């Protein structure tokens, strides 16, 4: 039969009873003849607990000062859940073995807390699979060229699972979560949100990058690059559900567009509360300014999202961009201390109470007036747009955080996302 990768999130691994149910589900697939590799997250809340302990010991300094040790600490959560799952599988009568990322090994760069996977040596895992064992590999972590443990950032277990599936050319990677698929938007904000039976890889990549929490963006990037068949489904269905029914449930991330996808101009509404806006005012309007500002930010391993440079007036302009809210204070300090003195700009200001709301859909390629409809809907709700970013299949706006839920509900209704597809 096929080689299948299962990934289970922290909620799915949240207690010994849930771990036992995961083991029963995995055992069902293994007994059906599949070679099984499982990538679990830490038990829900465990990573936050561990990092909270570190913060108690060193509350006055940013994480960068202790980043190596934070990775050493945070990686233990996945190690514990992997060992517990292996034990649960053995009680089910299946041979199983758990490995930390460094034991595989999963090679990464040395960017602590945000490492990127460079290669995976699957020889050890394949030998165990050929011996009839279920192999469990810790998510979220790897090892750099110096032998130091690294972690991949929040949601990194998704990336680990897809990377393992890509390296081993798995038939499919199933991402088990506490939701039963990908929705048109967050049902907690819009109760009428619908589950999508399928969504294109491009749409999923945009939705993940724009704030959808169902899949981590780097896992979607991996899936797209290596054409890994990917499905999002719930771990809270009965473990003994028929495999054929289970394998067809949830949301399929597909690489092939069809005529039904083109019918929907907008497939989903994504939003992100974790944004902050930074503006460098009075910047000399000359070549190289954008590089001087954003080059320094990139060197500090800070990711930039929406970027706007305003119209020049009297030889000066304002330069604005957004970063993750966790990087807000660090970016402000960096610009004030290292960039502003050499730029000749007047000041740096910021706003940490903004959010980004986006409409996504491959149908936007062939339909005009979609962005203008979005702007009209927001205008009718009295919502001011601060920044705009577009691509071929999405339009994003930065707005005041307090209007986020109102904007999402209004757009979801305006684009008929509460209506079932024909």
mmCIF file with all atom_site columns, N, CA, C and O in Angstrom, residues 6-15 18-19 22 25-26 38-47 77-78 81-82 85 137 139-140 155-159 161 174-179 213-216 231-236:
data_model
loop_
_atom_site.group_PDB
_atom_site.id
_atom_site.type_symbol
_atom_site.label_atom_id
_atom_site.label_alt_id
_atom_site.label_comp_id
_atom_site.label_asym_id
_atom_site.label_entity_id
_atom_site.label_seq_id
_atom_site.pdbx_PDB_ins_code
_atom_site.Cartn_x
_atom_site.Cartn_y
_atom_site.Cartn_z
_atom_site.occupancy
_atom_site.B_iso_or_equiv
_atom_site.pdbx_formal_charge
_atom_site.auth_seq_id
_atom_site.auth_comp_id
_atom_site.auth_asym_id
_atom_site.auth_atom_id
_atom_site.pdbx_PDB_model_num
ATOM 1   N N  . UNK A 1 6   ? 0.835   11.407 8.591  1.00 0.00 ? 6   UNK A N  1
ATOM 2   C CA . UNK A 1 6   ? -0.193  12.049 9.408  1.00 0.00 ? 6   UNK A CA 1
ATOM 3   C C  . UNK A 1 6   ? 0.458   13.116 10.268 1.00 0.00 ? 6   UNK A C  1
ATOM 4   O O  . UNK A 1 6   ? 1.534   12.886 10.826 1.00 0.00 ? 6   UNK A O  1
ATOM 5   N N  . UNK A 1 7   ? -0.176  14.259 10.387 1.00 0.00 ? 7   UNK A N  1
ATOM 6   C CA . UNK A 1 7   ? 0.272   15.282 11.328 1.00 0.00 ? 7   UNK A CA 1
ATOM 7   C C  . UNK A 1 7   ? -0.868  15.584 12.284 1.00 0.00 ? 7   UNK A C  1
ATOM 8   O O  . UNK A 1 7   ? -2.018  15.774 11.865 1.00 0.00 ? 7   UNK A O  1
ATOM 9   N N  . UNK A 1 8   ? -0.577  15.629 13.585 1.00 0.00 ? 8   UNK A N  1
ATOM 10  C CA . UNK A 1 8   ? -1.586  15.919 14.598 1.00 0.00 ? 8   UNK A CA 1
ATOM 11  C C  . UNK A 1 8   ? -1.190  17.161 15.383 1.00 0.00 ? 8   UNK A C  1
ATOM 12  O O  . UNK A 1 8   ? -0.064  17.269 15.873 1.00 0.00 ? 8   UNK A O  1
ATOM 13  N N  . UNK A 1 9   ? -2.131  18.100 15.506 1.00 0.00 ? 9   UNK A N  1
ATOM 14  C CA . UNK A 1 9   ? -1.878  19.343 16.215 1.00 0.00 ? 9   UNK A CA 1
ATOM 15  C C  . UNK A 1 9   ? -1.931  19.176 17.722 1.00 0.00 ? 9   UNK A C  1
ATOM 16  O O  . UNK A 1 9   ? -2.261  18.106 18.253 1.00 0.00 ? 9   UNK A O  1
ATOM 17  N N  . UNK A 1 10  ? -1.627  20.270 18.416 1.00 0.00 ? 10  UNK A N  1
ATOM 18  C CA . UNK A 1 10  ? -1.536  20.235 19.872 1.00 0.00 ? 10  UNK A CA 1
ATOM 19  C C  . UNK A 1 10  ? -2.837  19.870 20.554 1.00 0.00 ? 10  UNK A C  1
ATOM 20  O O  . UNK A 1 10  ? -2.846  19.152 21.566 1.00 0.00 ? 10  UNK A O  1
ATOM 21  N N  . UNK A 1 11  ? -3.963  20.336 20.011 1.00 0.00 ? 11  UNK A N  1
ATOM 22  C CA . UNK A 1 11  ? -5.253  19.995 20.605 1.00 0.00 ? 11  UNK A CA 1
ATOM 23  C C  . UNK A 1 11  ? -5.539  18.510 20.437 1.00 0.00 ? 11  UNK A C  1
ATOM 24  O O  . UNK A 1 11  ? -6.062  17.855 21.348 1.00 0.00 ? 11  UNK A O  1
ATOM 25  N N  . UNK A 1 12  ? -5.174  17.953 19.291 1.00 0.00 ? 12  UNK A N  1
ATOM 26  C CA . UNK A 1 12  ? -5.367  16.522 19.039 1.00 0.00 ? 12  UNK A CA 1
ATOM 27  C C  . UNK A 1 12  ? -4.521  15.673 19.988 1.00 0.00 ? 12  UNK A C  1
ATOM 28  O O  . UNK A 1 12  ? -4.866  14.528 20.278 1.00 0.00 ? 12  UNK A O  1
ATOM 29  N N  . UNK A 1 13  ? -3.405  16.248 20.471 1.00 0.00 ? 13  UNK A N  1
ATOM 30  C CA . UNK A 1 13  ? -2.496  15.549 21.383 1.00 0.00 ? 13  UNK A CA 1
ATOM 31  C C  . UNK A 1 13  ? -2.643  16.070 22.811 1.00 0.00 ? 13  UNK A C  1
ATOM 32  O O  . UNK A 1 13  ? -1.755  15.905 23.644 1.00 0.00 ? 13  UNK A O  1
ATOM 33  N N  . UNK A 1 14  ? -3.781  16.707 23.103 1.00 0.00 ? 14  UNK A N  1
ATOM 34  C CA . UNK A 1 14  ? -3.915  17.479 24.333 1.00 0.00 ? 14  UNK A CA 1
ATOM 35  C C  . UNK A 1 14  ? -4.035  16.711 25.630 1.00 0.00 ? 14  UNK A C  1
ATOM 36  O O  . UNK A 1 14  ? -3.967  17.314 26.705 1.00 0.00 ? 14  UNK A O  1
ATOM 37  N N  . UNK A 1 15  ? -4.235  15.408 25.602 1.00 0.00 ? 15  UNK A N  1
ATOM 38  C CA . UNK A 1 15  ? -4.347  14.610 26.828 1.00 0.00 ? 15  UNK A CA 1
ATOM 39  C C  . UNK A 1 15  ? -3.978  13.176 26.495 1.00 0.00 ? 15  UNK A C  1
ATOM 40  O O  . UNK A 1 15  ? -3.899  12.793 25.322 1.00 0.00 ? 15  UNK A O  1
ATOM 41  N N  . UNK A 1 18  ? -6.660  11.624 24.379 1.00 0.00 ? 18  UNK A N  1
ATOM 42  C CA . UNK A 1 18  ? -6.599  12.020 22.974 1.00 0.00 ? 18  UNK A CA 1
ATOM 43  C C  . UNK A 1 18  ? -5.422  11.359 22.264 1.00 0.00 ? 18  UNK A C  1
ATOM 44  O O  . UNK A 1 18  ? -5.533  10.986 21.090 1.00 0.00 ? 18  UNK A O  1
ATOM 45  N N  . UNK A 1 19  ? -4.310  11.221 22.959 1.00 0.00 ? 19  UNK A N  1
ATOM 46  C CA . UNK A 1 19  ? -3.162  10.528 22.369 1.00 0.00 ? 19  UNK A CA 1
ATOM 47  C C  . UNK A 1 19  ? -3.523  9.073  22.092 1.00 0.00 ? 19  UNK A C  1
ATOM 48  O O  . UNK A 1 19  ? -3.160  8.507  21.052 1.00 0.00 ? 19  UNK A O  1
ATOM 49  N N  . UNK A 1 22  ? -5.514  9.030  18.943 1.00 0.00 ? 22  UNK A N  1
ATOM 50  C CA . UNK A 1 22  ? -4.621  9.207  17.793 1.00 0.00 ? 22  UNK A CA 1
ATOM 51  C C  . UNK A 1 22  ? -3.946  7.884  17.464 1.00 0.00 ? 22  UNK A C  1
ATOM 52  O O  . UNK A 1 22  ? -3.855  7.478  16.298 1.00 0.00 ? 22  UNK A O  1
ATOM 53  N N  . UNK A 1 25  ? -6.264  5.605  15.670 1.00 0.00 ? 25  UNK A N  1
ATOM 54  C CA . UNK A 1 25  ? -6.474  6.024  14.292 1.00 0.00 ? 25  UNK A CA 1
ATOM 55  C C  . UNK A 1 25  ? -5.287  5.631  13.419 1.00 0.00 ? 25  UNK A C  1
ATOM 56  O O  . UNK A 1 25  ? -5.439  5.096  12.312 1.00 0.00 ? 25  UNK A O  1
ATOM 57  N N  . UNK A 1 26  ? -4.093  5.908  13.908 1.00 0.00 ? 26  UNK A N  1
ATOM 58  C CA . UNK A 1 26  ? -2.877  5.561  13.154 1.00 0.00 ? 26  UNK A CA 1
ATOM 59  C C  . UNK A 1 26  ? -2.772  4.056  12.973 1.00 0.00 ? 26  UNK A C  1
ATOM 60  O O  . UNK A 1 26  ? -2.431  3.555  11.892 1.00 0.00 ? 26  UNK A O  1
ATOM 61  N N  . UNK A 1 38  ? 4.255   9.588  11.372 1.00 0.00 ? 38  UNK A N  1
ATOM 62  C CA . UNK A 1 38  ? 3.393   10.503 12.123 1.00 0.00 ? 38  UNK A CA 1
ATOM 63  C C  . UNK A 1 38  ? 4.233   11.647 12.673 1.00 0.00 ? 38  UNK A C  1
ATOM 64  O O  . UNK A 1 38  ? 5.313   11.416 13.234 1.00 0.00 ? 38  UNK A O  1
ATOM 65  N N  . UNK A 1 39  ? 3.747   12.861 12.508 1.00 0.00 ? 39  UNK A N  1
ATOM 66  C CA . UNK A 1 39  ? 4.433   14.053 13.009 1.00 0.00 ? 39  UNK A CA 1
ATOM 67  C C  . UNK A 1 39  ? 3.495   14.756 13.997 1.00 0.00 ? 39  UNK A C  1
ATOM 68  O O  . UNK A 1 39  ? 2.528   15.398 13.575 1.00 0.00 ? 39  UNK A O  1
ATOM 69  N N  . UNK A 1 40  ? 3.733   14.635 15.302 1.00 0.00 ? 40  UNK A N  1
ATOM 70  C CA . UNK A 1 40  ? 2.857   15.284 16.277 1.00 0.00 ? 40  UNK A CA 1
ATOM 71  C C  . UNK A 1 40  ? 3.417   16.617 16.764 1.00 0.00 ? 40  UNK A C  1
ATOM 72  O O  . UNK A 1 40  ? 4.630   16.845 16.789 1.00 0.00 ? 40  UNK A O  1
ATOM 73  N N  . UNK A 1 41  ? 2.508   17.500 17.149 1.00 0.00 ? 41  UNK A N  1
ATOM 74  C CA . UNK A 1 41  ? 2.885   18.726 17.848 1.00 0.00 ? 41  UNK A CA 1
ATOM 75  C C  . UNK A 1 41  ? 3.008   18.425 19.336 1.00 0.00 ? 41  UNK A C  1
ATOM 76  O O  . UNK A 1 41  ? 2.643   17.344 19.806 1.00 0.00 ? 41  UNK A O  1
ATOM 77  N N  . UNK A 1 42  ? 3.504   19.409 20.079 1.00 0.00 ? 42  UNK A N  1
ATOM 78  C CA . UNK A 1 42  ? 3.489   19.308 21.534 1.00 0.00 ? 42  UNK A CA 1
ATOM 79  C C  . UNK A 1 42  ? 2.045   19.325 22.018 1.00 0.00 ? 42  UNK A C  1
ATOM 80  O O  . UNK A 1 42  ? 1.139   19.814 21.332 1.00 0.00 ? 42  UNK A O  1
ATOM 81  N N  . UNK A 1 43  ? 1.808   18.782 23.195 1.00 0.00 ? 43  UNK A N  1
ATOM 82  C CA . UNK A 1 43  ? 0.473   18.836 23.788 1.00 0.00 ? 43  UNK A CA 1
ATOM 83  C C  . UNK A 1 43  ? 0.050   20.295 23.927 1.00 0.00 ? 43  UNK A C  1
ATOM 84  O O  . UNK A 1 43  ? 0.876   21.173 24.196 1.00 0.00 ? 43  UNK A O  1
ATOM 85  N N  . UNK A 1 44  ? -1.232  20.576 23.704 1.00 0.00 ? 44  UNK A N  1
ATOM 86  C CA . UNK A 1 44  ? -1.708  21.963 23.680 1.00 0.00 ? 44  UNK A CA 1
ATOM 87  C C  . UNK A 1 44  ? -1.317  22.699 24.960 1.00 0.00 ? 44  UNK A C  1
ATOM 88  O O  . UNK A 1 44  ? -1.493  22.195 26.062 1.00 0.00 ? 44  UNK A O  1
ATOM 89  N N  . UNK A 1 45  ? -0.765  23.889 24.776 1.00 0.00 ? 45  UNK A N  1
ATOM 90  C CA . UNK A 1 45  ? -0.356  24.722 25.904 1.00 0.00 ? 45  UNK A CA 1
ATOM 91  C C  . UNK A 1 45  ? 1.040   24.469 26.415 1.00 0.00 ? 45  UNK A C  1
ATOM 92  O O  . UNK A 1 45  ? 1.582   25.271 27.179 1.00 0.00 ? 45  UNK A O  1
ATOM 93  N N  . UNK A 1 46  ? 1.663   23.359 25.993 1.00 0.00 ? 46  UNK A N  1
ATOM 94  C CA . UNK A 1 46  ? 2.965   22.984 26.554 1.00 0.00 ? 46  UNK A CA 1
ATOM 95  C C  . UNK A 1 46  ? 4.070   23.948 26.127 1.00 0.00 ? 46  UNK A C  1
ATOM 96  O O  . UNK A 1 46  ? 4.903   24.356 26.942 1.00 0.00 ? 46  UNK A O  1
ATOM 97  N N  . UNK A 1 47  ? 4.104   24.315 24.845 1.00 0.00 ? 47  UNK A N  1
ATOM 98  C CA . UNK A 1 47  ? 5.145   25.239 24.387 1.00 0.00 ? 47  UNK A CA 1
ATOM 99  C C  . UNK A 1 47  ? 5.019   26.584 25.081 1.00 0.00 ? 47  UNK A C  1
ATOM 100 O O  . UNK A 1 47  ? 6.024   27.168 25.524 1.00 0.00 ? 47  UNK A O  1
ATOM 101 N N  . UNK A 1 77  ? 8.788   19.828 24.030 1.00 0.00 ? 77  UNK A N  1
ATOM 102 C CA . UNK A 1 77  ? 7.350   19.550 24.027 1.00 0.00 ? 77  UNK A CA 1
ATOM 103 C C  . UNK A 1 77  ? 6.983   18.505 22.997 1.00 0.00 ? 77  UNK A C  1
ATOM 104 O O  . UNK A 1 77  ? 6.245   17.550 23.282 1.00 0.00 ? 77  UNK A O  1
ATOM 105 N N  . UNK A 1 78  ? 7.517   18.645 21.780 1.00 0.00 ? 78  UNK A N  1
ATOM 106 C CA . UNK A 1 78  ? 7.254   17.671 20.715 1.00 0.00 ? 78  UNK A CA 1
ATOM 107 C C  . UNK A 1 78  ? 7.918   16.332 21.011 1.00 0.00 ? 78  UNK A C  1
ATOM 108 O O  . UNK A 1 78  ? 7.392   15.269 20.655 1.00 0.00 ? 78  UNK A O  1
ATOM 109 N N  . UNK A 1 81  ? 5.549   14.435 23.379 1.00 0.00 ? 81  UNK A N  1
ATOM 110 C CA . UNK A 1 81  ? 4.332   13.911 22.745 1.00 0.00 ? 81  UNK A CA 1
ATOM 111 C C  . UNK A 1 81  ? 4.658   12.774 21.784 1.00 0.00 ? 81  UNK A C  1
ATOM 112 O O  . UNK A 1 81  ? 3.882   11.822 21.654 1.00 0.00 ? 81  UNK A O  1
ATOM 113 N N  . UNK A 1 82  ? 5.819   12.843 21.114 1.00 0.00 ? 82  UNK A N  1
ATOM 114 C CA . UNK A 1 82  ? 6.207   11.762 20.200 1.00 0.00 ? 82  UNK A CA 1
ATOM 115 C C  . UNK A 1 82  ? 6.456   10.463 20.960 1.00 0.00 ? 82  UNK A C  1
ATOM 116 O O  . UNK A 1 82  ? 6.023   9.386  20.529 1.00 0.00 ? 82  UNK A O  1
ATOM 117 N N  . UNK A 1 85  ? 3.133   9.016  22.125 1.00 0.00 ? 85  UNK A N  1
ATOM 118 C CA . UNK A 1 85  ? 2.395   8.387  21.038 1.00 0.00 ? 85  UNK A CA 1
ATOM 119 C C  . UNK A 1 85  ? 2.996   7.032  20.680 1.00 0.00 ? 85  UNK A C  1
ATOM 120 O O  . UNK A 1 85  ? 2.267   6.067  20.398 1.00 0.00 ? 85  UNK A O  1
ATOM 121 N N  . UNK A 1 137 ? 8.031   11.187 14.090 1.00 0.00 ? 137 UNK A N  1
ATOM 122 C CA . UNK A 1 137 ? 9.092   12.191 14.003 1.00 0.00 ? 137 UNK A CA 1
ATOM 123 C C  . UNK A 1 137 ? 8.590   13.477 14.642 1.00 0.00 ? 137 UNK A C  1
ATOM 124 O O  . UNK A 1 137 ? 7.507   13.965 14.304 1.00 0.00 ? 137 UNK A O  1
ATOM 125 N N  . UNK A 1 139 ? 7.707   17.127 15.297 1.00 0.00 ? 139 UNK A N  1
ATOM 126 C CA . UNK A 1 139 ? 7.522   18.290 14.452 1.00 0.00 ? 139 UNK A CA 1
ATOM 127 C C  . UNK A 1 139 ? 8.268   19.487 15.006 1.00 0.00 ? 139 UNK A C  1
ATOM 128 O O  . UNK A 1 139 ? 8.865   19.423 16.095 1.00 0.00 ? 139 UNK A O  1
ATOM 129 N N  . UNK A 1 140 ? 8.319   20.588 14.213 1.00 0.00 ? 140 UNK A N  1
ATOM 130 C CA . UNK A 1 140 ? 8.720   21.892 14.756 1.00 0.00 ? 140 UNK A CA 1
ATOM 131 C C  . UNK A 1 140 ? 10.218  22.079 14.924 1.00 0.00 ? 140 UNK A C  1
ATOM 132 O O  . UNK A 1 140 ? 10.658  23.155 15.287 1.00 0.00 ? 140 UNK A O  1
ATOM 133 N N  . UNK A 1 155 ? 3.670   26.919 14.604 1.00 0.00 ? 155 UNK A N  1
ATOM 134 C CA . UNK A 1 155 ? 3.046   26.185 13.506 1.00 0.00 ? 155 UNK A CA 1
ATOM 135 C C  . UNK A 1 155 ? 4.024   25.346 12.719 1.00 0.00 ? 155 UNK A C  1
ATOM 136 O O  . UNK A 1 155 ? 3.676   24.776 11.685 1.00 0.00 ? 155 UNK A O  1
ATOM 137 N N  . UNK A 1 156 ? 5.256   25.240 13.200 1.00 0.00 ? 156 UNK A N  1
ATOM 138 C CA . UNK A 1 156 ? 6.302   24.560 12.455 1.00 0.00 ? 156 UNK A CA 1
ATOM 139 C C  . UNK A 1 156 ? 6.107   23.068 12.269 1.00 0.00 ? 156 UNK A C  1
ATOM 140 O O  . UNK A 1 156 ? 6.733   22.468 11.396 1.00 0.00 ? 156 UNK A O  1
ATOM 141 N N  . UNK A 1 157 ? 5.226   22.460 13.058 1.00 0.00 ? 157 UNK A N  1
ATOM 142 C CA . UNK A 1 157 ? 4.978   21.027 12.887 1.00 0.00 ? 157 UNK A CA 1
ATOM 143 C C  . UNK A 1 157 ? 4.300   20.738 11.549 1.00 0.00 ? 157 UNK A C  1
ATOM 144 O O  . UNK A 1 157 ? 4.522   19.694 10.945 1.00 0.00 ? 157 UNK A O  1
ATOM 145 N N  . UNK A 1 158 ? 3.456   21.671 11.088 1.00 0.00 ? 158 UNK A N  1
ATOM 146 C CA . UNK A 1 158 ? 2.875   21.532 9.749  1.00 0.00 ? 158 UNK A CA 1
ATOM 147 C C  . UNK A 1 158 ? 3.979   21.460 8.700  1.00 0.00 ? 158 UNK A C  1
ATOM 148 O O  . UNK A 1 158 ? 3.964   20.614 7.803  1.00 0.00 ? 158 UNK A O  1
ATOM 149 N N  . UNK A 1 159 ? 4.956   22.376 8.833  1.00 0.00 ? 159 UNK A N  1
ATOM 150 C CA . UNK A 1 159 ? 6.067   22.407 7.886  1.00 0.00 ? 159 UNK A CA 1
ATOM 151 C C  . UNK A 1 159 ? 6.870   21.118 7.952  1.00 0.00 ? 159 UNK A C  1
ATOM 152 O O  . UNK A 1 159 ? 7.258   20.561 6.922  1.00 0.00 ? 159 UNK A O  1
ATOM 153 N N  . UNK A 1 161 ? 5.854   18.146 8.792  1.00 0.00 ? 161 UNK A N  1
ATOM 154 C CA . UNK A 1 161 ? 5.096   17.038 8.204  1.00 0.00 ? 161 UNK A CA 1
ATOM 155 C C  . UNK A 1 161 ? 5.143   17.086 6.684  1.00 0.00 ? 161 UNK A C  1
ATOM 156 O O  . UNK A 1 161 ? 5.377   16.070 6.022  1.00 0.00 ? 161 UNK A O  1
ATOM 157 N N  . UNK A 1 174 ? -1.801  14.071 5.497  1.00 0.00 ? 174 UNK A N  1
ATOM 158 C CA . UNK A 1 174 ? -3.063  14.424 6.130  1.00 0.00 ? 174 UNK A CA 1
ATOM 159 C C  . UNK A 1 174 ? -2.778  15.249 7.373  1.00 0.00 ? 174 UNK A C  1
ATOM 160 O O  . UNK A 1 174 ? -2.082  14.798 8.284  1.00 0.00 ? 174 UNK A O  1
ATOM 161 N N  . UNK A 1 175 ? -3.305  16.472 7.412  1.00 0.00 ? 175 UNK A N  1
ATOM 162 C CA . UNK A 1 175 ? -3.111  17.384 8.534  1.00 0.00 ? 175 UNK A CA 1
ATOM 163 C C  . UNK A 1 175 ? -4.359  17.328 9.410  1.00 0.00 ? 175 UNK A C  1
ATOM 164 O O  . UNK A 1 175 ? -5.408  17.864 9.044  1.00 0.00 ? 175 UNK A O  1
ATOM 165 N N  . UNK A 1 176 ? -4.255  16.663 10.564 1.00 0.00 ? 176 UNK A N  1
ATOM 166 C CA . UNK A 1 176 ? -5.386  16.541 11.483 1.00 0.00 ? 176 UNK A CA 1
ATOM 167 C C  . UNK A 1 176 ? -5.372  17.702 12.471 1.00 0.00 ? 176 UNK A C  1
ATOM 168 O O  . UNK A 1 176 ? -4.363  17.956 13.132 1.00 0.00 ? 176 UNK A O  1
ATOM 169 N N  . UNK A 1 177 ? -6.515  18.407 12.566 1.00 0.00 ? 177 UNK A N  1
ATOM 170 C CA . UNK A 1 177 ? -6.598  19.575 13.426 1.00 0.00 ? 177 UNK A CA 1
ATOM 171 C C  . UNK A 1 177 ? -7.875  19.504 14.261 1.00 0.00 ? 177 UNK A C  1
ATOM 172 O O  . UNK A 1 177 ? -8.598  18.509 14.238 1.00 0.00 ? 177 UNK A O  1
ATOM 173 N N  . UNK A 1 178 ? -8.148  20.616 14.961 1.00 0.00 ? 178 UNK A N  1
ATOM 174 C CA . UNK A 1 178 ? -9.377  20.672 15.760 1.00 0.00 ? 178 UNK A CA 1
ATOM 175 C C  . UNK A 1 178 ? -10.548 21.245 14.966 1.00 0.00 ? 178 UNK A C  1
ATOM 176 O O  . UNK A 1 178 ? -11.618 21.496 15.511 1.00 0.00 ? 178 UNK A O  1
ATOM 177 N N  . UNK A 1 179 ? -10.338 21.481 13.660 1.00 0.00 ? 179 UNK A N  1
ATOM 178 C CA . UNK A 1 179 ? -11.431 21.878 12.769 1.00 0.00 ? 179 UNK A CA 1
ATOM 179 C C  . UNK A 1 179 ? -11.518 20.848 11.648 1.00 0.00 ? 179 UNK A C  1
ATOM 180 O O  . UNK A 1 179 ? -10.572 20.103 11.409 1.00 0.00 ? 179 UNK A O  1
ATOM 181 N N  . UNK A 1 213 ? -5.345  30.582 10.118 1.00 0.00 ? 213 UNK A N  1
ATOM 182 C CA . UNK A 1 213 ? -4.536  29.802 11.062 1.00 0.00 ? 213 UNK A CA 1
ATOM 183 C C  . UNK A 1 213 ? -4.614  28.300 10.826 1.00 0.00 ? 213 UNK A C  1
ATOM 184 O O  . UNK A 1 213 ? -4.046  27.523 11.587 1.00 0.00 ? 213 UNK A O  1
ATOM 185 N N  . UNK A 1 214 ? -5.338  27.875 9.789  1.00 0.00 ? 214 UNK A N  1
ATOM 186 C CA . UNK A 1 214 ? -5.528  26.440 9.583  1.00 0.00 ? 214 UNK A CA 1
ATOM 187 C C  . UNK A 1 214 ? -4.212  25.754 9.233  1.00 0.00 ? 214 UNK A C  1
ATOM 188 O O  . UNK A 1 214 ? -3.901  24.678 9.743  1.00 0.00 ? 214 UNK A O  1
ATOM 189 N N  . UNK A 1 215 ? -3.421  26.365 8.353  1.00 0.00 ? 215 UNK A N  1
ATOM 190 C CA . UNK A 1 215 ? -2.125  25.813 7.964  1.00 0.00 ? 215 UNK A CA 1
ATOM 191 C C  . UNK A 1 215 ? -1.054  26.886 8.057  1.00 0.00 ? 215 UNK A C  1
ATOM 192 O O  . UNK A 1 215 ? -1.306  28.056 7.743  1.00 0.00 ? 215 UNK A O  1
ATOM 193 N N  . UNK A 1 216 ? 0.126   26.485 8.478  1.00 0.00 ? 216 UNK A N  1
ATOM 194 C CA . UNK A 1 216 ? 1.247   27.421 8.524  1.00 0.00 ? 216 UNK A CA 1
ATOM 195 C C  . UNK A 1 216 ? 1.754   27.665 7.111  1.00 0.00 ? 216 UNK A C  1
ATOM 196 O O  . UNK A 1 216 ? 1.843   26.738 6.299  1.00 0.00 ? 216 UNK A O  1
ATOM 197 N N  . UNK A 1 231 ? -4.262  17.334 2.645  1.00 0.00 ? 231 UNK A N  1
ATOM 198 C CA . UNK A 1 231 ? -5.671  17.393 3.046  1.00 0.00 ? 231 UNK A CA 1
ATOM 199 C C  . UNK A 1 231 ? -5.751  17.814 4.512  1.00 0.00 ? 231 UNK A C  1
ATOM 200 O O  . UNK A 1 231 ? -4.990  17.337 5.355  1.00 0.00 ? 231 UNK A O  1
ATOM 201 N N  . UNK A 1 232 ? -6.677  18.714 4.796  1.00 0.00 ? 232 UNK A N  1
ATOM 202 C CA . UNK A 1 232 ? -6.924  19.176 6.168  1.00 0.00 ? 232 UNK A CA 1
ATOM 203 C C  . UNK A 1 232 ? -8.216  18.547 6.650  1.00 0.00 ? 232 UNK A C  1
ATOM 204 O O  . UNK A 1 232 ? -9.264  18.662 5.981  1.00 0.00 ? 232 UNK A O  1
ATOM 205 N N  . UNK A 1 233 ? -8.173  17.878 7.809  1.00 0.00 ? 233 UNK A N  1
ATOM 206 C CA . UNK A 1 233 ? -9.364  17.198 8.322  1.00 0.00 ? 233 UNK A CA 1
ATOM 207 C C  . UNK A 1 233 ? -9.324  17.144 9.843  1.00 0.00 ? 233 UNK A C  1
ATOM 208 O O  . UNK A 1 233 ? -8.318  17.511 10.460 1.00 0.00 ? 233 UNK A O  1
ATOM 209 N N  . UNK A 1 234 ? -10.409 16.712 10.432 1.00 0.00 ? 234 UNK A N  1
ATOM 210 C CA . UNK A 1 234 ? -10.547 16.758 11.885 1.00 0.00 ? 234 UNK A CA 1
ATOM 211 C C  . UNK A 1 234 ? -10.072 15.471 12.547 1.00 0.00 ? 234 UNK A C  1
ATOM 212 O O  . UNK A 1 234 ? -10.333 14.369 12.062 1.00 0.00 ? 234 UNK A O  1
ATOM 213 N N  . UNK A 1 235 ? -9.404  15.648 13.694 1.00 0.00 ? 235 UNK A N  1
ATOM 214 C CA . UNK A 1 235 ? -9.001  14.479 14.484 1.00 0.00 ? 235 UNK A CA 1
ATOM 215 C C  . UNK A 1 235 ? -10.081 14.083 15.477 1.00 0.00 ? 235 UNK A C  1
ATOM 216 O O  . UNK A 1 235 ? -9.917  13.117 16.232 1.00 0.00 ? 235 UNK A O  1
ATOM 217 N N  . UNK A 1 236 ? -11.192 14.813 15.488 1.00 0.00 ? 236 UNK A N  1
ATOM 218 C CA . UNK A 1 236 ? -12.245 14.535 16.462 1.00 0.00 ? 236 UNK A CA 1
ATOM 219 C C  . UNK A 1 236 ? -13.403 13.742 15.882 1.00 0.00 ? 236 UNK A C  1
ATOM 220 O O  . UNK A 1 236 ? -14.430 13.564 16.529 1.00 0.00 ? 236 UNK A O  1
#
